[in-house]
Amino acid sequence: MVATEGKKGEDFVAIYEILKIGHPVLREKARVVTKFKTNLGRLLDDMYETMVAAPGVGLAAPQIGIAKQVVVIDIGEGRLELVNPEIIQACGHQDGLEGCLSVPGVEREVRRFDSVRVKAQDRHGQEFTFEATGFLARALQHEIDHLAGILFVDRANREGFREG
Ligand code: NI
């Protein structure tokens, strides 16, 4: 997702190019991560720096051309790393504007669940679950959608969006 406020990054590791809508990887189903080794930690660090530099508040691995189930989020409440994330419960709804680093310059209103319960693994493979509401819940749904090849414009409430 696109940042709503500017953020400054520090200790840059590697900044990836963010792929734009029309790139086929964005429409692929991302693969489950099975190896929790150093490379995964490096990918998460690089994704985080890429997101902060953009600036954005969320980034999914397919957005940098890696079709794996890896997501980073930071809506200003701390860094969240999610490997193989899944929404296991959801309730209520919220309508709000969304943007995406892969769809520059476009904002659309999207209806999302208001609260979600997510199961994921950390960079070491440790499973954890947590609940989120409001904007964090929105960011989670947006990023987890990326892993299924879904972009927010596919879910826009009103005006459609022509890809390519
Ligand atoms: Ni996005």
PDB file of N, CA, C and O in Angstrom, residues 89-154:
ATOM      1  N   GLN A  89     -10.046 -15.597  10.335  1.00  0.00           N
ATOM      2  CA  GLN A  89     -11.354 -15.101  10.790  1.00  0.00           C
ATOM      3  C   GLN A  89     -11.477 -13.673  10.342  1.00  0.00           C
ATOM      4  O   GLN A  89     -10.478 -12.949  10.293  1.00  0.00           O
ATOM      5  N   ALA A  90     -12.716 -13.250  10.042  1.00  0.00           N
ATOM      6  CA  ALA A  90     -12.923 -11.866   9.626  1.00  0.00           C
ATOM      7  C   ALA A  90     -14.332 -11.459  10.002  1.00  0.00           C
ATOM      8  O   ALA A  90     -15.245 -12.287   9.982  1.00  0.00           O
ATOM      9  N   CYS A  91     -14.504 -10.178  10.374  1.00  0.00           N
ATOM     10  CA  CYS A  91     -15.865  -9.721  10.620  1.00  0.00           C
ATOM     11  C   CYS A  91     -16.020  -8.219  10.408  1.00  0.00           C
ATOM     12  O   CYS A  91     -15.040  -7.467  10.396  1.00  0.00           O
ATOM     13  N   GLY A  92     -17.251  -7.811  10.213  1.00  0.00           N
ATOM     14  CA  GLY A  92     -17.588  -6.413  10.008  1.00  0.00           C
ATOM     15  C   GLY A  92     -17.123  -5.924   8.653  1.00  0.00           C
ATOM     16  O   GLY A  92     -16.603  -6.698   7.839  1.00  0.00           O
ATOM     17  N   HIS A  93     -17.340  -4.648   8.385  1.00  0.00           N
ATOM     18  CA  HIS A  93     -16.772  -4.099   7.166  1.00  0.00           C
ATOM     19  C   HIS A  93     -16.419  -2.640   7.349  1.00  0.00           C
ATOM     20  O   HIS A  93     -16.909  -1.959   8.241  1.00  0.00           O
ATOM     21  N   GLN A  94     -15.520  -2.172   6.513  1.00  0.00           N
ATOM     22  CA  GLN A  94     -15.100  -0.772   6.482  1.00  0.00           C
ATOM     23  C   GLN A  94     -14.924  -0.380   5.020  1.00  0.00           C
ATOM     24  O   GLN A  94     -14.544  -1.200   4.187  1.00  0.00           O
ATOM     25  N   ASP A  95     -15.252   0.875   4.699  1.00  0.00           N
ATOM     26  CA  ASP A  95     -14.998   1.416   3.365  1.00  0.00           C
ATOM     27  C   ASP A  95     -13.935   2.490   3.507  1.00  0.00           C
ATOM     28  O   ASP A  95     -14.004   3.321   4.410  1.00  0.00           O
ATOM     29  N   GLY A  96     -12.959   2.468   2.622  1.00  0.00           N
ATOM     30  CA  GLY A  96     -11.913   3.482   2.714  1.00  0.00           C
ATOM     31  C   GLY A  96     -11.066   3.500   1.459  1.00  0.00           C
ATOM     32  O   GLY A  96     -11.097   2.561   0.663  1.00  0.00           O
ATOM     33  N   LEU A  97     -10.320   4.598   1.298  1.00  0.00           N
ATOM     34  CA  LEU A  97      -9.469   4.752   0.120  1.00  0.00           C
ATOM     35  C   LEU A  97      -8.218   3.910   0.256  1.00  0.00           C
ATOM     36  O   LEU A  97      -7.641   3.803   1.325  1.00  0.00           O
ATOM     37  N   GLU A  98      -7.811   3.350  -0.868  1.00  0.00           N
ATOM     38  CA  GLU A  98      -6.600   2.554  -0.911  1.00  0.00           C
ATOM     39  C   GLU A  98      -5.764   2.912  -2.115  1.00  0.00           C
ATOM     40  O   GLU A  98      -6.294   3.333  -3.147  1.00  0.00           O
ATOM     41  N   GLY A  99      -4.482   2.755  -1.965  1.00  0.00           N
ATOM     42  CA  GLY A  99      -3.563   2.887  -3.076  1.00  0.00           C
ATOM     43  C   GLY A  99      -2.570   1.743  -3.005  1.00  0.00           C
ATOM     44  O   GLY A  99      -2.582   0.974  -2.043  1.00  0.00           O
ATOM     45  N   CYS A 100      -1.730   1.638  -4.029  1.00  0.00           N
ATOM     46  CA  CYS A 100      -0.775   0.527  -4.077  1.00  0.00           C
ATOM     47  C   CYS A 100       0.464   0.992  -4.824  1.00  0.00           C
ATOM     48  O   CYS A 100       0.351   1.682  -5.839  1.00  0.00           O
ATOM     49  N   LEU A 101       1.626   0.589  -4.329  1.00  0.00           N
ATOM     50  CA  LEU A 101       2.883   0.979  -4.976  1.00  0.00           C
ATOM     51  C   LEU A 101       2.974   0.424  -6.398  1.00  0.00           C
ATOM     52  O   LEU A 101       3.703   0.962  -7.221  1.00  0.00           O
ATOM     53  N   SER A 102       2.211  -0.625  -6.683  1.00  0.00           N
ATOM     54  CA  SER A 102       2.220  -1.204  -8.024  1.00  0.00           C
ATOM     55  C   SER A 102       1.189  -0.565  -8.949  1.00  0.00           C
ATOM     56  O   SER A 102       1.112  -0.924 -10.127  1.00  0.00           O
ATOM     57  N   VAL A 103       0.380   0.335  -8.393  1.00  0.00           N
ATOM     58  CA  VAL A 103      -0.626   1.036  -9.204  1.00  0.00           C
ATOM     59  C   VAL A 103      -0.493   2.527  -8.916  1.00  0.00           C
ATOM     60  O   VAL A 103      -1.356   3.124  -8.273  1.00  0.00           O
ATOM     61  N   PRO A 104       0.619   3.125  -9.349  1.00  0.00           N
ATOM     62  CA  PRO A 104       0.927   4.501  -8.935  1.00  0.00           C
ATOM     63  C   PRO A 104      -0.131   5.507  -9.377  1.00  0.00           C
ATOM     64  O   PRO A 104      -0.674   5.406 -10.477  1.00  0.00           O
ATOM     65  N   GLY A 105      -0.412   6.450  -8.476  1.00  0.00           N
ATOM     66  CA  GLY A 105      -1.298   7.551  -8.813  1.00  0.00           C
ATOM     67  C   GLY A 105      -2.774   7.213  -8.788  1.00  0.00           C
ATOM     68  O   GLY A 105      -3.603   8.044  -9.140  1.00  0.00           O
ATOM     69  N   VAL A 106      -3.122   5.995  -8.372  1.00  0.00           N
ATOM     70  CA  VAL A 106      -4.531   5.599  -8.376  1.00  0.00           C
ATOM     71  C   VAL A 106      -4.992   5.346  -6.940  1.00  0.00           C
ATOM     72  O   VAL A 106      -4.323   4.661  -6.172  1.00  0.00           O
ATOM     73  N   GLU A 107      -6.117   5.924  -6.583  1.00  0.00           N
ATOM     74  CA  GLU A 107      -6.750   5.646  -5.293  1.00  0.00           C
ATOM     75  C   GLU A 107      -8.191   5.255  -5.569  1.00  0.00           C
ATOM     76  O   GLU A 107      -8.856   5.877  -6.400  1.00  0.00           O
ATOM     77  N   ARG A 108      -8.665   4.244  -4.899  1.00  0.00           N
ATOM     78  CA  ARG A 108     -10.052   3.816  -5.044  1.00  0.00           C
ATOM     79  C   ARG A 108     -10.596   3.454  -3.669  1.00  0.00           C
ATOM     80  O   ARG A 108      -9.859   3.017  -2.796  1.00  0.00           O
ATOM     81  N   GLU A 109     -11.911   3.630  -3.535  1.00  0.00           N
ATOM     82  CA  GLU A 109     -12.538   3.176  -2.304  1.00  0.00           C
ATOM     83  C   GLU A 109     -12.752   1.671  -2.392  1.00  0.00           C
ATOM     84  O   GLU A 109     -13.244   1.166  -3.405  1.00  0.00           O
ATOM     85  N   VAL A 110     -12.357   0.987  -1.333  1.00  0.00           N
ATOM     86  CA  VAL A 110     -12.465  -0.467  -1.302  1.00  0.00           C
ATOM     87  C   VAL A 110     -13.139  -0.887   0.002  1.00  0.00           C
ATOM     88  O   VAL A 110     -12.806  -0.378   1.072  1.00  0.00           O
ATOM     89  N   ARG A 111     -14.078  -1.798  -0.097  1.00  0.00           N
ATOM     90  CA  ARG A 111     -14.706  -2.354   1.107  1.00  0.00           C
ATOM     91  C   ARG A 111     -13.871  -3.530   1.592  1.00  0.00           C
ATOM     92  O   ARG A 111     -13.528  -4.423   0.812  1.00  0.00           O
ATOM     93  N   ARG A 112     -13.540  -3.486   2.865  1.00  0.00           N
ATOM     94  CA  ARG A 112     -12.739  -4.561   3.481  1.00  0.00           C
ATOM     95  C   ARG A 112     -13.406  -5.009   4.768  1.00  0.00           C
ATOM     96  O   ARG A 112     -14.238  -4.296   5.320  1.00  0.00           O
ATOM     97  N   PHE A 113     -12.985  -6.156   5.268  1.00  0.00           N
ATOM     98  CA  PHE A 113     -13.413  -6.554   6.612  1.00  0.00           C
ATOM     99  C   PHE A 113     -12.858  -5.543   7.606  1.00  0.00           C
ATOM    100  O   PHE A 113     -11.739  -5.038   7.443  1.00  0.00           O
ATOM    101  N   ASP A 114     -13.616  -5.278   8.649  1.00  0.00           N
ATOM    102  CA  ASP A 114     -13.159  -4.317   9.643  1.00  0.00           C
ATOM    103  C   ASP A 114     -12.145  -4.939  10.588  1.00  0.00           C
ATOM    104  O   ASP A 114     -11.233  -4.281  11.077  1.00  0.00           O
ATOM    105  N   SER A 115     -12.306  -6.225  10.846  1.00  0.00           N
ATOM    106  CA  SER A 115     -11.333  -6.864  11.718  1.00  0.00           C
ATOM    107  C   SER A 115     -11.013  -8.259  11.199  1.00  0.00           C
ATOM    108  O   SER A 115     -11.881  -8.948  10.633  1.00  0.00           O
ATOM    109  N   VAL A 116      -9.760  -8.628  11.337  1.00  0.00           N
ATOM    110  CA  VAL A 116      -9.310  -9.928  10.843  1.00  0.00           C
ATOM    111  C   VAL A 116      -8.425 -10.603  11.878  1.00  0.00           C
ATOM    112  O   VAL A 116      -7.768  -9.940  12.685  1.00  0.00           O
ATOM    113  N   ARG A 117      -8.441 -11.914  11.830  1.00  0.00           N
ATOM    114  CA  ARG A 117      -7.494 -12.701  12.618  1.00  0.00           C
ATOM    115  C   ARG A 117      -6.581 -13.392  11.608  1.00  0.00           C
ATOM    116  O   ARG A 117      -7.058 -14.031  10.670  1.00  0.00           O
ATOM    117  N   VAL A 118      -5.292 -13.205  11.781  1.00  0.00           N
ATOM    118  CA  VAL A 118      -4.316 -13.688  10.803  1.00  0.00           C
ATOM    119  C   VAL A 118      -3.386 -14.703  11.449  1.00  0.00           C
ATOM    120  O   VAL A 118      -2.950 -14.530  12.591  1.00  0.00           O
ATOM    121  N   LYS A 119      -3.131 -15.759  10.687  1.00  0.00           N
ATOM    122  CA  LYS A 119      -2.133 -16.751  11.098  1.00  0.00           C
ATOM    123  C   LYS A 119      -0.960 -16.625  10.130  1.00  0.00           C
ATOM    124  O   LYS A 119      -1.170 -16.511   8.923  1.00  0.00           O
ATOM    125  N   ALA A 120       0.248 -16.631  10.648  1.00  0.00           N
ATOM    126  CA  ALA A 120       1.421 -16.508   9.780  1.00  0.00           C
ATOM    127  C   ALA A 120       2.615 -17.154  10.468  1.00  0.00           C
ATOM    128  O   ALA A 120       2.512 -17.643  11.590  1.00  0.00           O
ATOM    129  N   GLN A 121       3.740 -17.139   9.760  1.00  0.00           N
ATOM    130  CA  GLN A 121       5.002 -17.585  10.353  1.00  0.00           C
ATOM    131  C   GLN A 121       5.974 -16.424  10.331  1.00  0.00           C
ATOM    132  O   GLN A 121       5.883 -15.534   9.473  1.00  0.00           O
ATOM    133  N   ASP A 122       6.921 -16.430  11.271  1.00  0.00           N
ATOM    134  CA  ASP A 122       7.957 -15.395  11.267  1.00  0.00           C
ATOM    135  C   ASP A 122       9.141 -15.865  10.411  1.00  0.00           C
ATOM    136  O   ASP A 122       9.078 -16.939   9.801  1.00  0.00           O
ATOM    137  N   ARG A 123      10.204 -15.089  10.394  1.00  0.00           N
ATOM    138  CA  ARG A 123      11.338 -15.412   9.514  1.00  0.00           C
ATOM    139  C   ARG A 123      12.052 -16.708   9.899  1.00  0.00           C
ATOM    140  O   ARG A 123      12.856 -17.217   9.130  1.00  0.00           O
ATOM    141  N   HIS A 124      11.765 -17.192  11.116  1.00  0.00           N
ATOM    142  CA  HIS A 124      12.382 -18.442  11.560  1.00  0.00           C
ATOM    143  C   HIS A 124      11.436 -19.630  11.403  1.00  0.00           C
ATOM    144  O   HIS A 124      11.798 -20.757  11.752  1.00  0.00           O
ATOM    145  N   GLY A 125      10.214 -19.361  10.933  1.00  0.00           N
ATOM    146  CA  GLY A 125       9.259 -20.448  10.744  1.00  0.00           C
ATOM    147  C   GLY A 125       8.303 -20.617  11.909  1.00  0.00           C
ATOM    148  O   GLY A 125       7.414 -21.471  11.878  1.00  0.00           O
ATOM    149  N   GLN A 126       8.479 -19.801  12.948  1.00  0.00           N
ATOM    150  CA  GLN A 126       7.604 -19.872  14.130  1.00  0.00           C
ATOM    151  C   GLN A 126       6.216 -19.342  13.785  1.00  0.00           C
ATOM    152  O   GLN A 126       6.089 -18.222  13.287  1.00  0.00           O
ATOM    153  N   GLU A 127       5.200 -20.160  14.055  1.00  0.00           N
ATOM    154  CA  GLU A 127       3.840 -19.741  13.742  1.00  0.00           C
ATOM    155  C   GLU A 127       3.287 -18.814  14.813  1.00  0.00           C
ATOM    156  O   GLU A 127       3.575 -18.990  15.995  1.00  0.00           O
ATOM    157  N   PHE A 128       2.501 -17.839  14.409  1.00  0.00           N
ATOM    158  CA  PHE A 128       1.838 -16.945  15.370  1.00  0.00           C
ATOM    159  C   PHE A 128       0.511 -16.485  14.782  1.00  0.00           C
ATOM    160  O   PHE A 128       0.305 -16.534  13.573  1.00  0.00           O
ATOM    161  N   THR A 129      -0.389 -16.078  15.662  1.00  0.00           N
ATOM    162  CA  THR A 129      -1.666 -15.522  15.202  1.00  0.00           C
ATOM    163  C   THR A 129      -1.907 -14.212  15.935  1.00  0.00           C
ATOM    164  O   THR A 129      -1.410 -14.011  17.046  1.00  0.00           O
ATOM    165  N   PHE A 130      -2.630 -13.315  15.292  1.00  0.00           N
ATOM    166  CA  PHE A 130      -2.929 -12.033  15.925  1.00  0.00           C
ATOM    167  C   PHE A 130      -4.182 -11.455  15.290  1.00  0.00           C
ATOM    168  O   PHE A 130      -4.614 -11.892  14.225  1.00  0.00           O
ATOM    169  N   GLU A 131      -4.745 -10.466  15.968  1.00  0.00           N
ATOM    170  CA  GLU A 131      -5.938  -9.793  15.463  1.00  0.00           C
ATOM    171  C   GLU A 131      -5.610  -8.356  15.135  1.00  0.00           C
ATOM    172  O   GLU A 131      -4.759  -7.735  15.772  1.00  0.00           O
ATOM    173  N   ALA A 132      -6.308  -7.827  14.144  1.00  0.00           N
ATOM    174  CA  ALA A 132      -6.110  -6.432  13.765  1.00  0.00           C
ATOM    175  C   ALA A 132      -7.442  -5.845  13.352  1.00  0.00           C
ATOM    176  O   ALA A 132      -8.321  -6.559  12.847  1.00  0.00           O
ATOM    177  N   THR A 133      -7.580  -4.545  13.573  1.00  0.00           N
ATOM    178  CA  THR A 133      -8.792  -3.854  13.140  1.00  0.00           C
ATOM    179  C   THR A 133      -8.405  -2.598  12.384  1.00  0.00           C
ATOM    180  O   THR A 133      -7.240  -2.198  12.372  1.00  0.00           O
ATOM    181  N   GLY A 134      -9.399  -1.953  11.782  1.00  0.00           N
ATOM    182  CA  GLY A 134      -9.198  -0.649  11.146  1.00  0.00           C
ATOM    183  C   GLY A 134      -8.157  -0.697  10.032  1.00  0.00           C
ATOM    184  O   GLY A 134      -8.133  -1.623   9.212  1.00  0.00           O
ATOM    185  N   PHE A 135      -7.280   0.307  10.032  1.00  0.00           N
ATOM    186  CA  PHE A 135      -6.347   0.450   8.918  1.00  0.00           C
ATOM    187  C   PHE A 135      -5.354  -0.711   8.816  1.00  0.00           C
ATOM    188  O   PHE A 135      -4.987  -1.128   7.715  1.00  0.00           O
ATOM    189  N   LEU A 136      -4.932  -1.241   9.961  1.00  0.00           N
ATOM    190  CA  LEU A 136      -4.016  -2.388   9.909  1.00  0.00           C
ATOM    191  C   LEU A 136      -4.714  -3.599   9.279  1.00  0.00           C
ATOM    192  O   LEU A 136      -4.115  -4.320   8.475  1.00  0.00           O
ATOM    193  N   ALA A 137      -5.976  -3.792   9.626  1.00  0.00           N
ATOM    194  CA  ALA A 137      -6.750  -4.891   9.024  1.00  0.00           C
ATOM    195  C   ALA A 137      -6.848  -4.689   7.512  1.00  0.00           C
ATOM    196  O   ALA A 137      -6.743  -5.631   6.726  1.00  0.00           O
ATOM    197  N   ARG A 138      -7.041  -3.434   7.099  1.00  0.00           N
ATOM    198  CA  ARG A 138      -7.106  -3.107   5.676  1.00  0.00           C
ATOM    199  C   ARG A 138      -5.770  -3.428   4.989  1.00  0.00           C
ATOM    200  O   ARG A 138      -5.731  -4.066   3.930  1.00  0.00           O
ATOM    201  N   ALA A 139      -4.680  -3.000   5.600  1.00  0.00           N
ATOM    202  CA  ALA A 139      -3.359  -3.245   5.017  1.00  0.00           C
ATOM    203  C   ALA A 139      -3.094  -4.749   4.900  1.00  0.00           C
ATOM    204  O   ALA A 139      -2.562  -5.225   3.889  1.00  0.00           O
ATOM    205  N   LEU A 140      -3.471  -5.500   5.913  1.00  0.00           N
ATOM    206  CA  LEU A 140      -3.273  -6.948   5.888  1.00  0.00           C
ATOM    207  C   LEU A 140      -4.051  -7.582   4.735  1.00  0.00           C
ATOM    208  O   LEU A 140      -3.516  -8.417   3.995  1.00  0.00           O
ATOM    209  N   GLN A 141      -5.295  -7.173   4.555  1.00  0.00           N
ATOM    210  CA  GLN A 141      -6.111  -7.750   3.484  1.00  0.00           C
ATOM    211  C   GLN A 141      -5.540  -7.376   2.120  1.00  0.00           C
ATOM    212  O   GLN A 141      -5.498  -8.189   1.196  1.00  0.00           O
ATOM    213  N   HIS A 142      -5.078  -6.129   1.990  1.00  0.00           N
ATOM    214  CA  HIS A 142      -4.486  -5.660   0.739  1.00  0.00           C
ATOM    215  C   HIS A 142      -3.243  -6.491   0.391  1.00  0.00           C
ATOM    216  O   HIS A 142      -3.101  -6.962  -0.750  1.00  0.00           O
ATOM    217  N   GLU A 143      -2.356  -6.674   1.368  1.00  0.00           N
ATOM    218  CA  GLU A 143      -1.093  -7.377   1.090  1.00  0.00           C
ATOM    219  C   GLU A 143      -1.321  -8.873   0.880  1.00  0.00           C
ATOM    220  O   GLU A 143      -0.681  -9.485   0.017  1.00  0.00           O
ATOM    221  N   ILE A 144      -2.219  -9.467   1.655  1.00  0.00           N
ATOM    222  CA  ILE A 144      -2.490 -10.900   1.491  1.00  0.00           C
ATOM    223  C   ILE A 144      -3.158 -11.156   0.137  1.00  0.00           C
ATOM    224  O   ILE A 144      -2.902 -12.164  -0.511  1.00  0.00           O
ATOM    225  N   ASP A 145      -3.962 -10.191  -0.325  1.00  0.00           N
ATOM    226  CA  ASP A 145      -4.525 -10.269  -1.680  1.00  0.00           C
ATOM    227  C   ASP A 145      -3.427 -10.383  -2.732  1.00  0.00           C
ATOM    228  O   ASP A 145      -3.561 -11.130  -3.709  1.00  0.00           O
ATOM    229  N   HIS A 146      -2.346  -9.616  -2.551  1.00  0.00           N
ATOM    230  CA  HIS A 146      -1.236  -9.655  -3.521  1.00  0.00           C
ATOM    231  C   HIS A 146      -0.725 -11.082  -3.714  1.00  0.00           C
ATOM    232  O   HIS A 146      -0.306 -11.460  -4.806  1.00  0.00           O
ATOM    233  N   LEU A 147      -0.755 -11.878  -2.643  1.00  0.00           N
ATOM    234  CA  LEU A 147      -0.218 -13.238  -2.710  1.00  0.00           C
ATOM    235  C   LEU A 147      -1.109 -14.158  -3.536  1.00  0.00           C
ATOM    236  O   LEU A 147      -0.695 -15.225  -3.949  1.00  0.00           O
ATOM    237  N   ALA A 148      -2.336 -13.715  -3.766  1.00  0.00           N
ATOM    238  CA  ALA A 148      -3.269 -14.481  -4.599  1.00  0.00           C
ATOM    239  C   ALA A 148      -3.403 -13.846  -5.986  1.00  0.00           C
ATOM    240  O   ALA A 148      -4.278 -14.212  -6.763  1.00  0.00           O
ATOM    241  N   GLY A 149      -2.555 -12.860  -6.283  1.00  0.00           N
ATOM    242  CA  GLY A 149      -2.619 -12.212  -7.591  1.00  0.00           C
ATOM    243  C   GLY A 149      -3.745 -11.203  -7.711  1.00  0.00           C
ATOM    244  O   GLY A 149      -4.133 -10.818  -8.818  1.00  0.00           O
ATOM    245  N   ILE A 150      -4.270 -10.762  -6.565  1.00  0.00           N
ATOM    246  CA  ILE A 150      -5.391  -9.807  -6.566  1.00  0.00           C
ATOM    247  C   ILE A 150      -4.877  -8.414  -6.237  1.00  0.00           C
ATOM    248  O   ILE A 150      -4.121  -8.234  -5.271  1.00  0.00           O
ATOM    249  N   LEU A 151      -5.289  -7.428  -7.040  1.00  0.00           N
ATOM    250  CA  LEU A 151      -4.918  -6.032  -6.788  1.00  0.00           C
ATOM    251  C   LEU A 151      -6.148  -5.280  -6.288  1.00  0.00           C
ATOM    252  O   LEU A 151      -7.289  -5.649  -6.602  1.00  0.00           O
ATOM    253  N   PHE A 152      -5.903  -4.201  -5.529  1.00  0.00           N
ATOM    254  CA  PHE A 152      -7.033  -3.502  -4.888  1.00  0.00           C
ATOM    255  C   PHE A 152      -8.030  -2.967  -5.907  1.00  0.00           C
ATOM    256  O   PHE A 152      -9.221  -2.860  -5.617  1.00  0.00           O
ATOM    257  N   VAL A 153      -7.547  -2.652  -7.112  1.00  0.00           N
ATOM    258  CA  VAL A 153      -8.469  -2.127  -8.126  1.00  0.00           C
ATOM    259  C   VAL A 153      -9.504  -3.180  -8.540  1.00  0.00           C
ATOM    260  O   VAL A 153     -10.590  -2.840  -9.002  1.00  0.00           O
ATOM    261  N   ASP A 154      -9.171  -4.459  -8.336  1.00  0.00           N
ATOM    262  CA  ASP A 154     -10.130  -5.534  -8.627  1.00  0.00           C
ATOM    263  C   ASP A 154     -11.317  -5.477  -7.670  1.00  0.00           C
ATOM    264  O   ASP A 154     -12.387  -6.002  -7.972  1.00  0.00           O
TER     265      ASP A 154
END
